[in-house]
Coordinates of N, CA and C in Angstrom, one line a residue:
Chain P
S109 N 96.4 100.5 106.6 CA 97.8 99.9 106.8 C 98.7 100.6 105.9
A110 N 99.9 100.0 105.6 CA 100.9 100.6 104.8 C 101.6 99.4 104.1
V111 N 102.1 99.7 102.9 CA 102.9 98.7 102.1 C 104.4 98.9 102.5
I112 N 105.0 97.9 103.1 CA 106.4 98.0 103.5 C 107.2 97.1 102.7
S113 N 108.2 97.7 102.1 CA 109.1 96.9 101.2 C 110.5 96.8 101.8
Q114 N 111.0 95.6 102.0 CA 112.3 95.4 102.5 C 113.2 94.8 101.5
K115 N 114.4 95.2 101.4 CA 115.4 94.6 100.6 C 116.8 94.5 101.3
P116 N 117.5 93.4 101.1 CA 117.1 92.2 100.4 C 116.1 91.4 101.2
S117 N 115.4 90.5 100.6 CA 114.5 89.6 101.3 C 115.2 88.5 102.0
R118 N 116.4 88.1 101.5 CA 117.2 87.1 102.1 C 118.6 87.3 101.6
D119 N 119.6 86.9 102.4 CA 121.0 86.9 101.9 C 121.9 86.0 102.7
I120 N 122.9 85.5 102.1 CA 123.9 84.7 102.8 C 125.2 85.4 102.8
C121 N 125.8 85.6 104.0 CA 126.9 86.5 104.1 C 128.1 85.8 104.8
Q122 N 129.2 86.3 104.5 CA 130.4 85.7 105.1 C 130.7 86.4 106.5
R123 N 131.3 85.7 107.4 CA 131.7 86.2 108.7 C 132.6 87.4 108.5
G124 N 132.4 88.5 109.3 CA 133.2 89.7 109.2 C 132.8 90.8 108.2
T125 N 131.8 90.4 107.4 CA 131.3 91.5 106.5 C 130.1 92.2 107.1
S126 N 129.6 93.2 106.4 CA 128.5 94.0 106.8 C 127.4 94.0 105.7
L127 N 126.2 94.1 106.1 CA 125.1 94.1 105.2 C 124.1 95.2 105.6
T128 N 123.6 96.0 104.6 CA 122.6 97.0 104.8 C 121.3 96.6 104.3
I129 N 120.3 96.7 105.1 CA 118.9 96.3 104.8 C 118.1 97.6 104.6
Q130 N 117.3 97.7 103.6 CA 116.6 98.9 103.3 C 115.1 98.6 103.6
C131 N 114.4 99.7 104.0 CA 113.0 99.6 104.3 C 112.3 100.9 103.7
Q132 N 111.4 100.6 102.8 CA 110.7 101.7 102.1 C 109.2 101.6 102.4
V133 N 108.5 102.6 102.8 CA 107.1 102.6 103.1 C 106.4 103.5 102.0
D134 N 105.1 103.1 101.7 CA 104.4 103.8 100.6 C 103.7 105.0 101.1
S135 N 103.7 105.2 102.4 CA 103.0 106.4 102.9 C 103.7 106.9 104.1
Q136 N 103.3 108.1 104.5 CA 104.0 108.7 105.7 C 103.6 107.9 106.9
V137 N 104.6 107.8 107.8 CA 104.4 107.1 109.0 C 105.0 107.9 110.2
T138 N 104.4 107.7 111.3 CA 104.8 108.5 112.5 C 106.1 107.9 113.1
M139 N 106.1 106.5 113.1 CA 107.3 105.9 113.8 C 107.7 104.7 112.9
M140 N 109.1 104.5 113.0 CA 109.7 103.3 112.3 C 110.6 102.6 113.3
F141 N 110.5 101.3 113.2 CA 111.3 100.5 114.2 C 112.0 99.4 113.4
W142 N 113.0 98.8 114.0 CA 113.7 97.6 113.5 C 113.7 96.6 114.6
Y143 N 113.2 95.4 114.2 CA 113.1 94.2 115.2 C 114.0 93.1 114.6
R144 N 114.4 92.2 115.5 CA 115.2 91.0 115.2 C 114.4 89.8 115.7
Q145 N 114.4 88.8 114.8 CA 113.7 87.5 115.2 C 114.7 86.4 114.9
Q146 N 115.3 85.9 116.0 CA 116.3 84.8 115.9 C 115.5 83.6 115.6
P147 N 116.2 82.6 115.0 CA 115.5 81.4 114.5 C 114.6 80.7 115.6
G148 N 113.3 80.6 115.2 CA 112.4 79.9 116.1 C 112.0 80.7 117.3
Q149 N 112.4 82.0 117.4 CA 112.2 82.8 118.5 C 111.1 83.9 118.3
S150 N 110.9 84.7 119.4 CA 110.0 85.8 119.3 C 110.7 87.1 118.7
L151 N 110.0 88.2 118.7 CA 110.5 89.4 118.2 C 111.1 90.3 119.3
T152 N 112.3 90.9 119.0 CA 113.0 91.7 119.9 C 113.2 93.1 119.3
L153 N 112.9 94.2 119.9 CA 113.1 95.5 119.4 C 114.6 95.8 119.4
I154 N 115.1 96.2 118.3 CA 116.5 96.7 118.2 C 116.6 98.2 118.5
A155 N 115.8 98.9 117.8 CA 115.9 100.4 117.9 C 114.7 101.1 117.3
T156 N 114.5 102.3 117.7 CA 113.5 103.2 117.0 C 114.3 104.1 116.0
A157 N 113.9 104.1 114.8 CA 114.6 104.9 113.8 C 114.0 106.3 113.8
N158 N 114.8 107.3 114.2 CA 114.3 108.7 114.3 C 114.7 109.4 113.0
Q159 N 113.7 110.2 112.5 CA 114.0 110.9 111.3 C 115.0 112.0 111.5
G160 N 116.1 112.0 110.8 CA 117.0 113.1 110.8 C 117.9 113.1 112.1
S161 N 117.8 112.1 112.9 CA 118.7 112.1 114.1 C 119.1 110.7 114.4
E162 N 119.9 110.5 115.4 CA 120.4 109.2 115.8 C 119.2 108.3 116.3
A163 N 119.3 107.0 116.0 CA 118.3 106.1 116.4 C 118.4 105.9 117.9
T164 N 117.3 105.4 118.5 CA 117.2 105.1 119.9 C 117.3 103.6 120.1
Y165 N 118.4 103.1 120.7 CA 118.6 101.7 120.8 C 118.1 101.1 122.1
E166 N 117.7 99.9 122.1 CA 117.2 99.2 123.2 C 118.4 98.5 123.9
S167 N 118.2 98.1 125.1 CA 119.3 97.5 125.9 C 119.8 96.3 125.2
G168 N 121.1 96.2 125.0 CA 121.7 95.0 124.4 C 122.1 95.3 122.9
F169 N 121.7 96.4 122.4 CA 122.0 96.8 121.0 C 122.7 98.1 121.0
V170 N 123.7 98.2 120.1 CA 124.6 99.4 120.1 C 124.7 99.9 118.7
I171 N 125.0 101.2 118.5 CA 125.0 101.8 117.2 C 126.2 101.3 116.4
D172 N 127.3 100.9 117.0 CA 128.4 100.4 116.2 C 128.1 99.1 115.5
K173 N 127.3 98.3 116.1 CA 126.9 97.0 115.6 C 125.7 97.1 114.6
F174 N 124.8 98.0 114.9 CA 123.6 98.1 114.1 C 123.3 99.6 113.8
P175 N 124.2 100.2 113.0 CA 123.9 101.6 112.6 C 122.6 101.7 111.8
I176 N 121.8 102.7 112.1 CA 120.5 102.9 111.5 C 120.4 104.3 110.9
S177 N 119.9 104.5 109.7 CA 119.6 105.8 109.2 C 118.1 105.9 108.9
R178 N 117.6 107.2 109.0 CA 116.3 107.5 108.5 C 116.3 108.9 108.0
P179 N 116.6 109.0 106.7 CA 116.7 110.4 106.2 C 115.4 111.1 105.9
N180 N 114.3 110.3 105.8 CA 113.0 111.0 105.6 C 111.9 110.1 106.3
L181 N 110.7 110.5 106.1 CA 109.6 109.9 106.8 C 109.3 108.5 106.3
T182 N 109.7 108.1 105.1 CA 109.3 106.8 104.5 C 110.4 105.8 104.3
F183 N 111.6 106.1 104.6 CA 112.8 105.3 104.3 C 113.7 105.2 105.5
S184 N 114.2 103.9 105.7 CA 115.2 103.7 106.7 C 116.1 102.5 106.3
T185 N 117.3 102.5 106.8 CA 118.2 101.4 106.6 C 118.8 100.9 108.0
L186 N 119.0 99.6 108.0 CA 119.7 99.0 109.1 C 120.9 98.3 108.6
T187 N 122.0 98.5 109.2 CA 123.3 97.8 108.8 C 123.6 96.8 109.9
V188 N 123.9 95.6 109.6 CA 124.5 94.6 110.5 C 126.0 94.6 110.2
S189 N 126.7 95.0 111.2 CA 128.2 95.2 111.0 C 129.0 94.0 111.5
N190 N 130.1 93.8 110.8 CA 131.1 92.8 111.3 C 130.3 91.5 111.8
M191 N 129.6 90.9 110.8 CA 128.7 89.8 111.1 C 129.4 88.6 111.6
S192 N 128.7 87.9 112.5 CA 129.1 86.5 113.0 C 127.9 85.6 112.8
P193 N 128.1 84.3 112.9 CA 127.0 83.4 112.7 C 125.8 83.7 113.7
E194 N 126.1 84.3 114.9 CA 125.1 84.6 115.9 C 124.1 85.7 115.4
D195 N 124.5 86.4 114.3 CA 123.7 87.4 113.7 C 122.7 86.9 112.7
S196 N 122.7 85.6 112.5 CA 121.8 84.9 111.6 C 120.4 85.1 112.2
S197 N 119.5 85.8 111.5 CA 118.2 86.1 112.0 C 117.3 86.7 110.9
I198 N 116.1 86.9 111.3 CA 115.2 87.7 110.4 C 115.2 89.1 111.0
Y199 N 115.4 90.1 110.1 CA 115.4 91.5 110.6 C 114.2 92.1 109.9
L200 N 113.4 92.7 110.8 CA 112.0 93.2 110.4 C 111.9 94.7 110.6
C201 N 111.5 95.4 109.5 CA 111.1 96.8 109.6 C 109.7 96.9 110.0
S202 N 109.3 97.8 110.9 CA 107.9 98.0 111.3 C 107.6 99.4 111.4
V203 N 106.4 99.8 111.1 CA 106.0 101.2 111.1 C 104.6 101.4 111.7
V204 N 104.4 102.6 112.2 CA 103.1 103.0 112.7 C 102.6 104.1 111.7
P205 N 101.7 103.7 110.8 CA 101.2 104.7 109.8 C 100.4 105.8 110.5
A206 N 100.5 107.0 109.9 CA 99.8 108.1 110.5 C 98.3 107.8 110.7
N207 N 97.8 108.2 111.8 CA 96.4 108.1 112.1 C 95.9 106.7 112.3
T208 N 96.8 105.7 112.6 CA 96.3 104.3 112.8 C 96.6 103.9 114.3
G209 N 97.7 104.3 114.9 CA 98.0 103.8 116.2 C 98.3 102.3 116.2
E210 N 98.6 101.7 115.1 CA 98.9 100.3 115.0 C 100.2 100.0 114.3
L211 N 100.8 98.9 114.7 CA 102.2 98.6 114.2 C 102.1 97.5 113.2
F212 N 102.7 97.8 112.0 CA 102.7 96.9 110.9 C 104.1 96.5 110.6
F213 N 104.3 95.3 110.1 CA 105.6 94.7 109.8 C 105.8 94.5 108.3
G214 N 107.0 94.7 107.9 CA 107.4 94.2 106.6 C 107.6 92.7 106.6
E215 N 108.0 92.1 105.4 CA 108.1 90.7 105.3 C 109.4 90.2 105.9
G216 N 110.3 91.1 106.2 CA 111.6 90.7 106.8 C 112.7 90.4 105.8
S217 N 113.9 90.5 106.4 CA 115.1 90.2 105.6 C 115.8 89.0 106.4
R218 N 115.9 87.9 105.7 CA 116.4 86.7 106.3 C 117.9 86.6 106.0
L219 N 118.7 86.7 107.1 CA 120.1 86.8 107.0 C 120.7 85.5 107.5
T220 N 121.6 84.9 106.7 CA 122.4 83.7 107.2 C 123.9 84.1 107.1
V221 N 124.6 83.9 108.2 CA 126.0 84.3 108.2 C 126.8 83.0 108.4
L222 N 127.7 82.8 107.4 CA 128.5 81.5 107.5 C 129.8 81.7 108.1
Chain S
G153 N 110.7 96.6 133.7 CA 110.0 96.7 132.4 C 109.0 95.6 132.2
E154 N 108.3 95.7 131.1 CA 107.2 94.8 130.8 C 107.8 93.4 130.5
N155 N 107.0 92.4 130.9 CA 107.3 91.0 130.6 C 106.0 90.3 130.2
V156 N 106.0 89.6 129.0 CA 104.8 89.0 128.5 C 105.1 87.5 128.4
E157 N 104.2 86.7 129.0 CA 104.3 85.3 129.0 C 103.1 84.7 128.1
Q158 N 103.4 83.7 127.3 CA 102.4 83.2 126.4 C 102.3 81.7 126.5
H159 N 101.1 81.2 126.5 CA 100.8 79.7 126.6 C 99.6 79.3 125.7
P160 N 99.6 78.2 125.2 CA 100.7 77.2 125.1 C 101.7 77.5 124.1
S161 N 102.8 76.8 124.0 CA 103.8 77.1 123.0 C 103.4 76.4 121.7
T162 N 102.7 75.3 121.8 CA 102.2 74.6 120.6 C 100.7 74.2 120.9
L163 N 99.9 74.2 119.9 CA 98.5 73.9 120.0 C 98.0 73.2 118.7
S164 N 97.5 72.0 118.9 CA 97.0 71.2 117.7 C 95.5 71.1 117.9
V165 N 94.7 71.4 116.9 CA 93.2 71.2 117.0 C 92.7 70.6 115.7
Q166 N 91.6 70.1 115.8 CA 90.9 69.5 114.6 C 90.1 70.7 113.9
E167 N 90.1 70.6 112.6 CA 89.4 71.6 111.9 C 87.9 71.8 112.4
G168 N 87.5 73.0 112.6 CA 86.2 73.2 113.1 C 86.1 73.5 114.7
D169 N 87.2 73.0 115.4 CA 87.2 73.2 116.8 C 87.7 74.7 117.1
S170 N 87.6 75.0 118.4 CA 88.1 76.4 118.8 C 89.5 76.2 119.3
A171 N 90.2 77.4 119.2 CA 91.6 77.5 119.8 C 91.7 78.7 120.7
V172 N 92.4 78.5 121.8 CA 92.5 79.6 122.7 C 94.0 79.7 123.1
I173 N 94.5 81.0 123.0 CA 95.9 81.3 123.4 C 95.9 82.3 124.5
K174 N 96.6 82.1 125.5 CA 96.6 83.0 126.6 C 97.9 83.7 126.9
C175 N 97.8 85.0 127.3 CA 99.0 85.8 127.6 C 98.8 86.5 128.9
T176 N 99.9 86.6 129.7 CA 99.9 87.5 130.9 C 101.0 88.5 130.7
Y177 N 100.8 89.7 131.4 CA 101.8 90.7 131.3 C 102.0 91.2 132.7
S178 N 103.1 92.0 132.9 CA 103.5 92.4 134.2 C 103.3 93.8 134.5
D179 N 103.4 94.7 133.5 CA 103.3 96.1 133.7 C 101.9 96.7 133.7
S180 N 101.4 97.1 134.8 CA 100.1 97.6 134.9 C 99.8 98.9 134.1
A181 N 100.9 99.5 133.6 CA 100.7 100.7 132.8 C 100.4 100.3 131.3
S182 N 100.6 99.1 130.9 CA 100.4 98.6 129.6 C 98.9 98.8 129.3
N183 N 98.6 99.3 128.1 CA 97.2 99.5 127.8 C 96.8 99.2 126.3
Y184 N 97.8 98.6 125.6 CA 97.6 98.2 124.2 C 98.1 96.8 124.0
F185 N 97.2 95.9 123.4 CA 97.5 94.5 123.4 C 97.1 93.9 122.0
P186 N 98.1 93.9 121.1 CA 97.8 93.4 119.8 C 98.1 91.9 119.7
W187 N 97.6 91.3 118.6 CA 97.9 89.9 118.3 C 98.4 89.8 116.9
Y188 N 99.4 89.1 116.6 CA 100.0 88.9 115.3 C 100.0 87.5 114.9
K189 N 99.8 87.2 113.6 CA 99.9 85.9 113.0 C 101.1 85.9 112.0
Q190 N 101.9 84.9 112.2 CA 103.1 84.8 111.3 C 103.1 83.5 110.6
E191 N 102.9 83.5 109.3 CA 103.0 82.3 108.5 C 104.4 82.1 108.1
L192 N 104.7 80.9 107.7 CA 106.1 80.5 107.4 C 106.7 81.4 106.3
G193 N 107.8 82.0 106.5 CA 108.5 82.8 105.5 C 107.9 84.2 105.4
K194 N 107.0 84.6 106.2 CA 106.4 85.9 106.1 C 106.6 86.7 107.4
G195 N 106.4 88.0 107.3 CA 106.4 88.9 108.4 C 105.1 88.8 109.3
P196 N 105.2 89.2 110.5 CA 104.0 89.1 111.4 C 102.9 90.0 110.8
Q197 N 101.6 89.5 110.9 CA 100.5 90.2 110.4 C 99.6 90.6 111.5
L198 N 99.2 91.8 111.7 CA 98.3 92.2 112.8 C 96.9 91.7 112.5
I199 N 96.4 90.9 113.4 CA 95.0 90.3 113.2 C 94.0 90.9 114.0
I200 N 94.3 91.4 115.2 CA 93.3 92.0 116.1 C 94.1 92.7 117.2
D201 N 93.5 93.7 117.8 CA 94.1 94.3 118.9 C 93.0 94.9 119.9
I202 N 93.4 95.1 121.1 CA 92.5 95.6 122.1 C 93.2 96.6 123.0
R203 N 92.4 97.6 123.4 CA 93.0 98.6 124.3 C 92.3 98.5 125.6
S204 N 92.9 99.1 126.7 CA 92.5 98.7 128.0 C 91.1 99.3 128.4
N205 N 90.5 100.1 127.6 CA 89.2 100.6 127.9 C 88.1 99.7 127.4
V206 N 88.5 98.5 126.8 CA 87.5 97.6 126.3 C 87.9 96.2 126.9
G207 N 86.8 95.4 127.2 CA 87.0 94.1 127.8 C 87.1 93.0 126.7
E208 N 86.4 93.2 125.6 CA 86.4 92.2 124.6 C 86.2 92.8 123.2
K209 N 86.8 92.2 122.2 CA 86.6 92.7 120.9 C 86.6 91.5 119.9
K210 N 85.7 91.6 118.9 CA 85.5 90.4 118.0 C 85.5 90.9 116.6
D211 N 86.1 90.0 115.8 CA 86.2 90.2 114.3 C 86.0 88.9 113.6
Q212 N 84.8 88.6 113.2 CA 84.4 87.4 112.6 C 84.7 86.2 113.5
R213 N 85.7 85.3 113.1 CA 86.0 84.1 113.9 C 87.0 84.4 115.0
I214 N 87.5 85.6 115.1 CA 88.6 85.9 116.0 C 88.0 86.9 117.1
A215 N 88.4 86.6 118.3 CA 88.0 87.5 119.4 C 89.2 87.6 120.4
V216 N 89.2 88.7 121.1 CA 90.2 88.9 122.1 C 89.5 89.4 123.4
T217 N 89.9 88.8 124.5 CA 89.4 89.3 125.8 C 90.6 89.8 126.6
L218 N 90.2 90.8 127.5 CA 91.2 91.4 128.3 C 90.7 91.5 129.8
N219 N 91.5 91.1 130.7 CA 91.2 91.2 132.1 C 92.4 92.0 132.7
K220 N 92.1 93.3 132.9 CA 93.2 94.2 133.4 C 93.5 93.9 134.9
T221 N 92.6 93.5 135.6 CA 92.8 93.3 137.0 C 93.8 92.1 137.2
A222 N 93.5 91.1 136.4 CA 94.4 89.9 136.5 C 95.6 90.0 135.6
K223 N 95.6 91.0 134.7 CA 96.7 91.2 133.8 C 96.9 90.0 132.8
H224 N 95.8 89.7 132.2 CA 95.9 88.6 131.2 C 94.9 88.9 130.1
F225 N 95.3 88.5 128.9 CA 94.4 88.6 127.7 C 94.5 87.4 126.9
S226 N 93.5 87.1 126.1 CA 93.4 85.8 125.4 C 92.9 86.0 124.0
L227 N 93.4 85.2 123.1 CA 92.9 85.1 121.7 C 92.1 83.9 121.5
H228 N 90.9 84.1 120.9 CA 90.0 83.0 120.7 C 89.7 82.9 119.2
I229 N 90.0 81.7 118.6 CA 89.6 81.5 117.2 C 88.6 80.4 117.2
T230 N 87.4 80.7 116.6 CA 86.4 79.7 116.5 C 86.4 79.1 115.1
E231 N 85.8 77.9 115.0 CA 85.6 77.3 113.7 C 86.9 77.3 112.9
T232 N 88.0 76.7 113.5 CA 89.3 76.8 112.9 C 89.3 76.1 111.6
Q233 N 90.2 76.7 110.7 CA 90.4 76.2 109.4 C 91.9 75.9 109.2
P234 N 92.3 75.0 108.3 CA 93.7 74.7 108.0 C 94.5 76.0 107.8
E235 N 94.0 77.0 107.1 CA 94.7 78.2 106.9 C 94.9 79.1 108.1
D236 N 94.4 78.7 109.2 CA 94.7 79.3 110.5 C 96.0 78.9 111.1
S237 N 96.5 77.8 110.5 CA 97.8 77.3 111.0 C 98.9 78.3 110.8
A238 N 99.6 78.6 111.9 CA 100.6 79.7 111.9 C 101.2 79.8 113.3
V239 N 102.1 80.7 113.4 CA 102.6 81.1 114.8 C 101.9 82.4 115.2
Y240 N 101.4 82.4 116.3 CA 100.7 83.6 116.8 C 101.5 84.2 118.0
F241 N 101.6 85.5 117.9 CA 102.3 86.3 119.0 C 101.3 87.3 119.6
C242 N 101.4 87.3 120.9 CA 100.7 88.4 121.6 C 101.8 89.5 122.0
A243 N 101.3 90.6 122.3 CA 102.2 91.7 122.7 C 101.5 92.7 123.6
A244 N 102.3 93.5 124.3 CA 101.8 94.4 125.2 C 102.7 95.7 125.3
S245 N 102.1 96.8 125.5 CA 102.8 98.0 125.6 C 102.0 99.2 126.2
E246 N 102.6 100.2 126.6 CA 101.9 101.4 127.1 C 101.4 102.2 125.9
N247 N 102.2 102.2 124.9 CA 101.8 102.8 123.6 C 102.0 101.9 122.5
T248 N 101.8 102.3 121.3 CA 102.0 101.4 120.1 C 103.5 101.1 120.0
D249 N 104.4 102.0 120.4 CA 105.8 101.8 120.3 C 106.3 100.8 121.4
K250 N 107.5 100.3 121.2 CA 108.1 99.4 122.2 C 107.2 98.3 122.6
L251 N 106.6 97.6 121.7 CA 105.8 96.4 122.0 C 106.8 95.3 122.5
I252 N 106.3 94.7 123.6 CA 107.0 93.5 124.1 C 106.2 92.3 123.7
F253 N 106.8 91.4 123.1 CA 106.2 90.2 122.5 C 106.2 89.0 123.4
G254 N 105.2 88.2 123.3 CA 105.2 86.9 124.0 C 106.1 85.9 123.1
T255 N 106.3 84.7 123.6 CA 107.2 83.8 123.0 C 106.6 83.0 121.8
G256 N 105.3 83.2 121.6 CA 104.7 82.6 120.4 C 104.0 81.3 120.6
T257 N 103.0 81.0 119.9 CA 102.2 79.8 119.9 C 102.1 79.2 118.5
R258 N 102.6 78.0 118.3 CA 102.5 77.4 117.0 C 101.2 76.6 116.9
L259 N 100.2 77.1 116.1 CA 98.9 76.5 116.0 C 98.9 75.6 114.8
Q260 N 98.5 74.4 114.9 CA 98.3 73.5 113.8 C 96.8 73.1 113.8
V261 N 96.2 73.3 112.6 CA 94.8 72.8 112.5 C 94.8 71.7 111.5
F262 N 94.3 70.5 112.0 CA 94.3 69.3 111.1 C 93.0 69.2 110.4
P263 N 93.0 68.9 109.1 CA 91.7 68.7 108.4 C 91.0 67.5 108.9

């Protein structure tokens, strides 16, 4: 597996502001993803974080709202822009470590927007 | 696209009993089926997975079965313990990426 560190682990934000979540992995990974888990719900894929290029977004998610960076193989950021209370969710970084073919999740960043 | 349905949404069992969670999927191209356990305040933890070239896989008290013809797969937990209490998610995909998750099952094991 891999050790996945997410920061912040939780935050309370004001409407209209933006928050950047960081994800650091302790080993090289082939793929990195960002998921959203709304309160009491399942997990929904936001985008695939591509190293050195623009992320690939799933239907319903756009770059202006959720800009993503991945400058190297082990680090990625997700920004939640111009937040509203509907953005209150857990945001999860997930990775496929090299030679595993399995998807592992970080502990998540719990975001509350007031 | 893929659609994954999961049942039941909640499951309560007595300690020592077995628990079974079932999922169905729609895309016949899916060939990877992992199960995740999510404890309160934590991220999902991969507990077992199965690929389409295998019908059953077991790891101690946990087993997963797959029926590709019927497009359904199940998680079996035997000899349940209070620490098995959590939300369990099934998922399906053609590859490891773009997993489509079920809606989750909240399992409660009563001592």
